């Protein structure tokens, strides 16, 4: 289908493309091991977050929490903010984003262009602080609606109802699903759906491992685990460092022509790890992974060029995923 | 050969500031007991009284989360690399695209002016919401932003 009544109706239904060049070579006679990329950059604002934003807003509307002209409040500096800003604009809401003050100017410009207002939280506390600040503001503004993607079941449900079924329809032989672990919505929703439908499915998480400054906690008790997270949905969880994420991001565009952001590189790194294990064990594998967004928003980091060490250096201290 | 253990900043008070320490053990549980013999108190920050990994602690063996490898019973071999990290929302893709944070000295000036702009925006929000108690929170945020800009 290529015609839609509105931009919101064009959310999801993204292509799943094979990666014949990046898929590992298997010995003669061994079962095939194939990599597949789910191109979530083909969503209305260019990221997988459009799905969650649309579902969270719809759920709030259906529950009577959100009426035309209301204000939505959300701690986000990234793709969710952009997705929510687009949905809010088209559905008639005001959006206030809370984000760390040290995000890129592109981010600020994009959000304002889509009509979002921005409240900055101190850089020192990172995104934990943005969440805390948003919760504080929310408490002071009971009339503002915080969708709170980290704990909103509609975030995971978006993937249970759309991403999961799309994957199974396009790849009935799927053996592994690999995605990024942030709010955990993608993995929880898609993972639950696939576990119900596919015997032995492996649900694999890739989480970014940042430079030290990003983990700027004073003690362990300041840690944070999203309310949506249920470890029993996952089969494995990989921590992927900056260098590996950059390497894979570059490899993806060089070898397969897919220009993605660095979070996708981290996911591809984990996908390749499970694919190579399957080759080693002589098992058939159809590994589907998520391309979260395109690389456009990250060009200013300079991490697409130069040596890997330069790129690692350029991303040090950044929330690159 | 030993097992290399990466210690996060917030736990380096237990390792005399060391970023990486060596340890030994057949399982993660054994390794933590071994480490505690030289870095007293470290284990207590990672393992609860009930004997489970602390909720806000993530431990990785060769980049894989140990909770999916048997947690404290996860098997270890010489040459393995163990990384301990606190669980943060900064690991969240919800904050995806928050790229280009300027932590480099080269970009310090830019960060500073950007933060100033941030503070200004925040003040604006505070003004807009001055009819309610929200103004207080936004203003507080603004002050903190300004403080950050001043650094």
Coordinates of C-alpha atoms in Angstrom, one line a residue:
Chain A
X1 CA 0.0 0.0 0.0
X2 CA 1.4 3.4 -0.9
X3 CA -1.5 5.8 -0.4
X4 CA -2.5 7.1 3.0
X5 CA -5.2 9.5 4.3
X6 CA -2.7 11.3 6.4
X7 CA 0.9 11.2 7.6
X8 CA -0.1 9.4 10.8
X9 CA -1.6 6.6 8.7
X10 CA 1.7 6.2 7.0
X11 CA 3.4 5.1 10.3
X12 CA 4.8 1.6 10.3
X13 CA 4.7 -1.0 7.5
X14 CA 8.4 -0.5 7.0
X15 CA 10.5 -2.6 4.6
X16 CA 12.5 -5.6 5.7
X17 CA 15.5 -5.9 3.5
X18 CA 18.0 -8.7 3.3
X19 CA 21.8 -8.0 3.7
X20 CA 23.4 -10.6 1.4
X21 CA 26.9 -9.0 1.7
X22 CA 26.9 -8.6 5.5
X23 CA 25.4 -12.0 6.2
X24 CA 28.2 -14.5 7.2
X25 CA 29.3 -17.0 4.7
X26 CA 28.5 -20.6 5.7
X27 CA 30.5 -23.7 4.7
X28 CA 29.2 -25.7 1.7
X29 CA 26.1 -27.7 2.7
X30 CA 25.6 -25.9 5.9
X31 CA 22.2 -24.2 6.6
X32 CA 21.9 -20.6 5.6
X33 CA 22.5 -17.7 8.1
X34 CA 20.9 -14.5 6.9
X35 CA 20.7 -11.0 8.2
X36 CA 17.6 -8.8 7.7
X37 CA 17.2 -5.1 8.4
X38 CA 13.9 -3.5 9.4
X39 CA 14.1 0.0 8.0
X40 CA 12.5 2.1 10.8
X41 CA 14.0 5.2 9.3
X42 CA 11.2 5.0 6.8
X43 CA 8.6 6.2 9.3
X44 CA 7.0 9.7 9.1
X45 CA 9.7 11.5 11.1
X46 CA 12.5 9.1 10.3
X47 CA 12.7 6.9 13.4
X48 CA 11.1 3.9 15.1
X49 CA 9.7 6.2 17.8
X50 CA 6.8 7.3 15.6
X51 CA 5.2 4.0 16.4
X52 CA 5.3 4.5 20.2
X53 CA 4.4 8.2 20.0
X54 CA 1.3 7.5 17.9
X55 CA 0.2 4.6 20.2
X56 CA 0.8 6.5 23.4
X57 CA -1.2 9.5 22.2
X58 CA -4.0 7.4 20.9
X59 CA -4.1 5.4 24.2
X60 CA -4.3 8.7 26.2
X61 CA -7.1 9.9 23.9
X62 CA -9.1 6.7 24.3
X63 CA -8.6 6.9 28.1
X64 CA -10.0 10.4 28.1
X65 CA -6.7 11.7 29.5
X66 CA -6.0 13.9 26.4
X67 CA -8.3 16.4 24.8
X68 CA -7.6 18.9 22.0
X69 CA -5.5 21.8 23.2
X70 CA -4.0 19.9 26.1
X71 CA -0.3 19.9 26.9
X72 CA 1.9 16.9 26.7
X73 CA 5.1 16.7 28.8
X74 CA 7.9 14.3 28.1
X75 CA 11.5 13.8 29.1
X76 CA 13.2 13.3 25.8
X77 CA 15.8 15.0 23.7
X78 CA 15.8 12.6 20.9
X79 CA 13.6 10.7 18.4
X80 CA 10.7 10.3 20.8
X81 CA 10.5 14.1 21.1
X82 CA 10.5 14.6 17.4
X83 CA 7.8 11.9 16.9
X84 CA 5.6 13.2 19.7
X85 CA 6.0 16.8 18.3
X86 CA 4.8 15.6 14.9
X87 CA 1.8 13.6 16.4
X88 CA 1.0 16.5 18.8
X89 CA 1.0 19.0 15.9
X90 CA -1.4 16.9 13.8
X91 CA -3.7 15.9 16.7
X92 CA -3.9 19.4 18.2
X93 CA -1.8 19.3 21.3
X94 CA 1.0 21.4 22.8
X95 CA 4.3 19.5 23.5
X96 CA 6.8 20.4 26.2
X97 CA 10.1 18.4 26.1
X98 CA 12.4 18.1 29.1
X99 CA 16.0 17.4 28.0
X100 CA 19.6 17.7 29.2
X101 CA 21.0 21.1 28.3
X102 CA 24.0 19.6 26.5
X103 CA 22.2 18.1 23.5
X104 CA 23.1 19.2 20.0
X105 CA 21.7 22.4 18.5
X106 CA 20.2 20.3 15.6
X107 CA 18.1 18.6 18.2
X108 CA 16.8 21.8 19.6
X109 CA 16.2 23.2 16.1
X110 CA 14.3 20.1 15.0
X111 CA 12.1 20.0 18.0
X112 CA 11.2 23.7 17.8
X113 CA 10.6 23.4 14.1
X114 CA 8.0 20.7 14.8
X115 CA 6.5 23.0 17.4
X116 CA 7.8 21.6 20.6
X117 CA 8.7 23.8 23.6
X118 CA 11.8 22.9 25.6
X119 CA 12.7 22.9 29.2
X120 CA 16.3 22.1 29.9
X121 CA 17.6 20.0 32.8
X122 CA 21.2 20.2 34.0
X123 CA 23.8 18.4 31.9
X124 CA 25.4 17.0 35.0
X125 CA 22.5 14.7 35.8
X126 CA 22.2 13.4 32.2
X127 CA 19.0 11.8 31.1
X128 CA 18.3 10.5 34.6
X129 CA 18.0 14.2 35.7
X130 CA 15.7 14.9 32.7
X131 CA 13.4 12.2 33.8
X132 CA 13.5 13.4 37.4
X133 CA 12.9 17.0 36.3
X134 CA 10.0 16.0 34.1
X135 CA 8.4 14.0 37.0
X136 CA 8.8 17.1 39.2
X137 CA 7.2 19.4 36.7
X138 CA 4.4 16.9 36.1
X139 CA 3.6 16.8 39.8
X140 CA 3.3 20.6 39.8
X141 CA 1.1 20.5 36.7
X142 CA -1.5 17.8 37.2
X143 CA -3.3 19.1 34.0
X144 CA -0.3 18.4 31.8
X145 CA -0.2 14.9 30.5
X146 CA 3.1 13.0 30.8
X147 CA 3.0 10.0 28.5
X148 CA 6.3 8.7 30.1
X149 CA 7.6 6.4 27.4
X150 CA 9.7 4.4 30.0
X151 CA 6.6 3.2 31.8
X152 CA 3.8 3.5 29.2
X153 CA 2.4 0.1 28.2
X154 CA 1.2 1.7 24.9
X155 CA 4.9 2.1 24.0
X156 CA 5.5 -1.7 24.1
X157 CA 2.0 -2.4 22.7
X158 CA 2.8 -0.4 19.6
X159 CA 5.4 -3.0 18.8
X160 CA 3.3 -5.9 20.0
X161 CA 0.6 -4.8 17.5
X162 CA 2.6 -3.6 14.6
X163 CA 6.4 -4.3 14.6
X164 CA 6.0 -7.9 15.7
X165 CA 3.3 -8.9 13.2
X166 CA 5.1 -7.1 10.4
X167 CA 8.2 -9.1 11.1
X168 CA 6.5 -12.4 11.3
X169 CA 4.5 -11.7 8.1
X170 CA 7.7 -10.7 6.1
X171 CA 10.0 -13.4 7.7
X172 CA 8.0 -16.4 8.9
X173 CA 11.4 -18.2 9.3
X174 CA 12.7 -15.7 11.8
X175 CA 15.0 -17.2 14.5
X176 CA 16.5 -14.0 16.1
X177 CA 15.1 -10.5 16.8
X178 CA 17.8 -8.0 17.7
X179 CA 16.9 -4.4 18.8
X180 CA 18.2 -1.6 21.0
X181 CA 17.4 -1.4 24.7
X182 CA 16.4 2.0 25.8
X183 CA 12.9 2.5 27.1
X184 CA 12.8 -1.3 26.3
X185 CA 9.4 -0.8 24.5
X186 CA 10.6 -2.2 21.1
X187 CA 12.1 -5.3 22.7
X188 CA 9.3 -5.9 25.2
X189 CA 6.5 -5.5 22.6
X190 CA 8.0 -7.2 19.6
X191 CA 9.7 -9.8 21.8
X192 CA 6.4 -10.8 23.5
X193 CA 4.6 -11.1 20.2
X194 CA 7.3 -13.2 18.6
X195 CA 7.7 -15.5 21.7
X196 CA 4.0 -16.2 21.4
X197 CA 4.2 -17.1 17.8
X198 CA 7.7 -18.5 17.1
X199 CA 9.1 -21.5 18.9
X200 CA 12.6 -21.0 20.1
X201 CA 12.8 -17.4 19.0
X202 CA 15.8 -15.6 20.4
X203 CA 15.1 -12.0 21.6
X204 CA 18.4 -10.2 21.8
X205 CA 19.1 -6.7 23.3
X206 CA 21.9 -4.4 22.4
X207 CA 22.5 -1.5 24.7
X208 CA 25.0 1.3 24.1
X209 CA 28.0 1.5 26.5
X210 CA 29.0 5.1 26.8
X211 CA 32.1 7.0 28.0
X212 CA 32.4 7.5 31.7
X213 CA 30.9 11.0 32.0
X214 CA 27.6 9.6 30.9
X215 CA 27.4 7.4 33.9
X216 CA 27.7 10.4 36.2
X217 CA 26.0 9.0 39.2
X218 CA 27.0 9.7 42.7
X219 CA 26.0 6.2 43.9
X220 CA 24.5 3.0 42.7
X221 CA 21.1 3.8 44.2
X222 CA 20.7 6.6 41.7
X223 CA 20.5 4.0 39.0
X224 CA 17.4 3.6 36.8
X225 CA 15.6 0.7 35.1
X226 CA 12.6 1.6 32.9
X227 CA 9.3 0.4 34.4
X228 CA 8.5 -1.4 31.1
X229 CA 11.6 -3.7 31.4
X230 CA 10.9 -7.4 31.9
X231 CA 14.1 -9.4 31.7
X232 CA 12.1 -12.6 31.1
X233 CA 11.3 -11.4 27.5
X234 CA 14.9 -11.3 26.6
X235 CA 17.2 -14.2 25.7
X236 CA 20.4 -12.3 25.8
X237 CA 21.7 -8.7 26.4
X238 CA 24.8 -7.2 24.9
X239 CA 26.6 -4.1 25.9
X240 CA 28.2 -2.4 22.9
X241 CA 30.9 0.1 23.1
X242 CA 31.3 3.2 21.0
X243 CA 34.0 1.9 18.8
X244 CA 32.1 -1.2 17.8
X245 CA 28.9 0.8 17.2
X246 CA 30.8 3.2 14.9
X247 CA 32.6 0.4 13.1
X248 CA 29.3 -1.4 12.3
X249 CA 27.5 1.8 11.4
X250 CA 30.1 2.5 8.8
X251 CA 30.2 -1.1 7.6
X252 CA 26.4 -1.0 7.1
X253 CA 26.6 2.0 4.7
X254 CA 29.8 0.8 3.0
X255 CA 28.7 -2.7 2.4
X256 CA 25.0 -2.6 2.1
X257 CA 24.3 1.1 1.4
X258 CA 22.2 1.7 4.5
X259 CA 23.0 5.0 6.1
X260 CA 22.0 4.7 9.8
X261 CA 22.6 6.3 13.2
X262 CA 25.0 4.8 15.7
X263 CA 22.4 3.0 17.8
X264 CA 21.8 0.9 14.7
X265 CA 25.5 0.1 14.6
X266 CA 25.3 -1.2 18.1
X267 CA 22.4 -3.4 17.2
X268 CA 24.1 -4.7 14.1
X269 CA 27.1 -5.6 16.2
X270 CA 25.0 -7.8 18.4
X271 CA 23.2 -9.2 15.3
X272 CA 26.5 -10.2 13.8
X273 CA 27.6 -11.9 17.0
X274 CA 24.5 -14.2 17.1
X275 CA 24.8 -14.8 13.3
X276 CA 28.4 -15.9 13.6
X277 CA 27.5 -18.2 16.5
X278 CA 24.8 -19.8 14.4
X279 CA 27.4 -20.4 11.6
X280 CA 29.8 -21.9 14.2
X281 CA 27.1 -24.2 15.5
X282 CA 25.9 -25.2 12.0
X283 CA 22.4 -23.9 12.7
X284 CA 20.0 -22.1 10.3
X285 CA 19.4 -18.5 11.3
X286 CA 17.2 -15.6 10.0
X287 CA 18.3 -12.7 12.1
X288 CA 16.1 -9.6 11.9
X289 CA 17.4 -6.4 13.5
X290 CA 16.1 -2.8 13.8
X291 CA 17.5 0.2 11.9
X292 CA 16.3 2.8 14.4
X293 CA 16.9 5.9 12.3
X294 CA 19.0 7.4 9.6
X295 CA 22.4 8.9 10.1
X296 CA 21.5 12.5 9.2
X297 CA 21.1 13.8 12.7
X298 CA 24.5 12.5 13.7
X299 CA 26.6 13.9 10.9
X300 CA 27.7 16.9 13.0
X301 CA 29.5 14.5 15.4
X302 CA 32.1 13.9 12.6
X303 CA 32.1 10.2 13.6
X304 CA 31.3 9.0 10.1
X305 CA 34.8 9.9 8.8
X306 CA 38.4 9.7 10.0
X307 CA 39.9 6.8 11.9
X308 CA 37.9 4.7 14.4
X309 CA 39.9 6.2 17.2
X310 CA 39.0 9.7 16.1
X311 CA 35.3 8.8 15.9
X312 CA 35.5 7.2 19.3
X313 CA 37.1 10.3 20.6
X314 CA 34.4 12.5 18.9
X315 CA 31.6 10.5 20.6
X316 CA 33.2 10.4 24.0
X317 CA 30.8 11.7 26.5
X318 CA 27.9 11.7 24.1
X319 CA 24.6 9.9 24.2
X320 CA 25.1 8.6 20.7
X321 CA 22.2 6.1 20.9
Chain B
X1 CA 46.3 -15.1 33.3
X2 CA 43.6 -13.5 35.3
X3 CA 40.1 -12.0 34.8
X4 CA 40.2 -8.3 34.1
X5 CA 37.5 -6.3 35.9
X6 CA 36.5 -2.8 34.8
X7 CA 35.3 -0.7 37.7
X8 CA 32.9 2.3 37.2
X9 CA 33.9 5.7 38.6
X10 CA 31.4 5.5 41.5
X11 CA 33.0 2.3 42.8
X12 CA 36.7 3.3 42.5
X13 CA 36.8 4.4 46.1
X14 CA 37.0 0.7 46.8
X15 CA 39.9 0.1 44.4
X16 CA 42.1 3.0 45.4
X17 CA 41.0 4.8 42.2
X18 CA 42.0 1.9 39.9
X19 CA 39.9 1.7 36.8
X20 CA 40.8 -1.9 36.0
X21 CA 41.7 -4.6 38.6
X22 CA 42.5 -8.3 38.2
X23 CA 40.6 -11.1 39.9
X24 CA 40.1 -14.8 39.9
X25 CA 37.2 -17.2 40.2
X26 CA 35.2 -19.9 38.4
X27 CA 32.0 -18.0 38.7
X28 CA 31.1 -14.3 39.0
X29 CA 30.1 -15.0 42.6
X30 CA 33.6 -16.4 43.3
X31 CA 35.2 -13.5 41.5
X32 CA 33.4 -10.9 43.6
X33 CA 34.5 -12.7 46.8
X34 CA 38.1 -12.7 45.5
X35 CA 37.9 -9.0 44.7
X36 CA 36.4 -8.2 48.1
X37 CA 39.4 -9.8 49.8
X38 CA 41.6 -7.0 48.3
X39 CA 39.0 -4.3 47.8
X40 CA 36.9 -4.6 51.0
X41 CA 33.3 -3.4 50.6
X42 CA 33.1 -3.7 46.9
X43 CA 31.1 -6.8 46.9
X44 CA 28.6 -5.3 49.3
X45 CA 27.8 -2.6 46.7
X46 CA 27.1 -5.1 44.0
X47 CA 25.3 -7.9 45.8
X48 CA 22.2 -7.5 48.0
X49 CA 21.9 -9.1 51.5
X50 CA 19.6 -11.6 49.9
X51 CA 22.5 -12.7 47.7
X52 CA 21.4 -11.3 44.3
X53 CA 22.9 -8.8 42.0
X54 CA 21.8 -5.2 43.0
X55 CA 19.0 -4.0 40.8
X56 CA 20.9 -1.0 39.6
X57 CA 24.1 -2.8 38.8
X58 CA 24.8 -4.4 35.4
X59 CA 27.7 -6.8 35.0
X60 CA 28.9 -8.0 31.7
X61 CA 31.2 -10.8 30.8
X62 CA 32.8 -10.2 27.5
X63 CA 30.1 -7.6 26.8
X64 CA 27.2 -9.9 27.6
X65 CA 24.9 -9.3 30.5
X66 CA 25.5 -11.9 33.2
X67 CA 21.8 -12.0 34.2
X68 CA 21.3 -14.0 31.0
X69 CA 24.3 -16.2 31.8
X70 CA 23.3 -17.4 35.2
X71 CA 23.9 -14.1 37.2
X72 CA 26.3 -14.8 40.1
X73 CA 26.6 -18.4 38.9
X74 CA 27.8 -17.2 35.4
X75 CA 30.9 -19.2 34.5
X76 CA 34.2 -17.4 34.1
X77 CA 37.5 -18.4 32.4
X78 CA 40.9 -16.9 32.5
X79 CA 41.2 -14.1 30.0
X80 CA 37.6 -13.0 30.4
X81 CA 36.8 -9.4 30.7
X82 CA 34.2 -8.3 33.2
X83 CA 32.6 -4.9 33.1
X84 CA 30.6 -3.4 36.0
X85 CA 28.3 -0.5 35.1
X86 CA 25.5 1.3 36.9
X87 CA 22.0 1.1 35.3
X88 CA 21.2 4.5 33.9
X89 CA 18.5 6.0 31.7
X90 CA 21.4 7.4 29.7
X91 CA 21.6 3.9 28.3
X92 CA 18.2 4.6 27.0
X93 CA 17.4 4.9 23.3
X94 CA 14.6 7.1 24.4
X95 CA 17.3 9.7 24.4
X96 CA 18.4 8.6 21.0
X97 CA 19.8 11.3 18.8
X98 CA 21.1 13.4 21.7
X99 CA 24.3 13.3 19.8
X100 CA 26.9 16.0 19.6
X101 CA 27.0 16.7 23.3
X102 CA 30.0 18.9 23.6
X103 CA 32.2 17.4 26.3
X104 CA 35.5 18.3 24.5
X105 CA 37.6 21.2 25.5
X106 CA 37.6 22.3 21.9
X107 CA 33.9 22.7 22.1
X108 CA 33.8 24.1 25.6
X109 CA 33.0 27.6 24.4
X110 CA 30.1 26.4 22.3
X111 CA 28.8 24.3 25.2
X112 CA 29.0 27.3 27.4
X113 CA 27.1 29.6 25.1
X114 CA 24.6 26.9 24.3
X115 CA 24.0 26.3 28.0
X116 CA 23.4 30.0 28.4
X117 CA 20.8 29.8 25.7
X118 CA 19.4 26.8 27.5
X119 CA 19.1 28.8 30.7
X120 CA 17.4 31.6 28.8
X121 CA 14.9 29.2 27.3
X122 CA 14.2 27.8 30.6
X123 CA 13.6 31.2 32.1
X124 CA 11.2 31.8 29.3
X125 CA 9.3 28.7 30.2
X126 CA 9.2 29.8 33.8
X127 CA 7.8 33.1 32.8
X128 CA 5.2 31.5 30.6
X129 CA 4.1 29.3 33.5
X130 CA 4.4 31.9 36.2
X131 CA 0.7 31.7 37.1
X132 CA 1.3 28.3 38.6
X133 CA 3.7 26.6 40.9
X134 CA 5.5 25.2 37.9
X135 CA 7.3 28.5 37.6
X136 CA 9.3 27.5 40.7
X137 CA 10.5 24.2 39.2
X138 CA 11.4 25.7 35.8
X139 CA 13.2 28.6 37.5
X140 CA 15.1 26.1 39.6
X141 CA 16.0 24.2 36.5
X142 CA 17.0 27.5 34.9
X143 CA 19.3 28.4 37.8
X144 CA 21.0 25.0 37.6
X145 CA 21.4 25.5 33.9
X146 CA 22.9 28.8 34.5
X147 CA 25.2 27.3 37.1
X148 CA 26.3 24.7 34.6
X149 CA 26.9 27.4 32.0
X150 CA 29.1 29.3 34.4
X151 CA 31.4 26.3 34.9

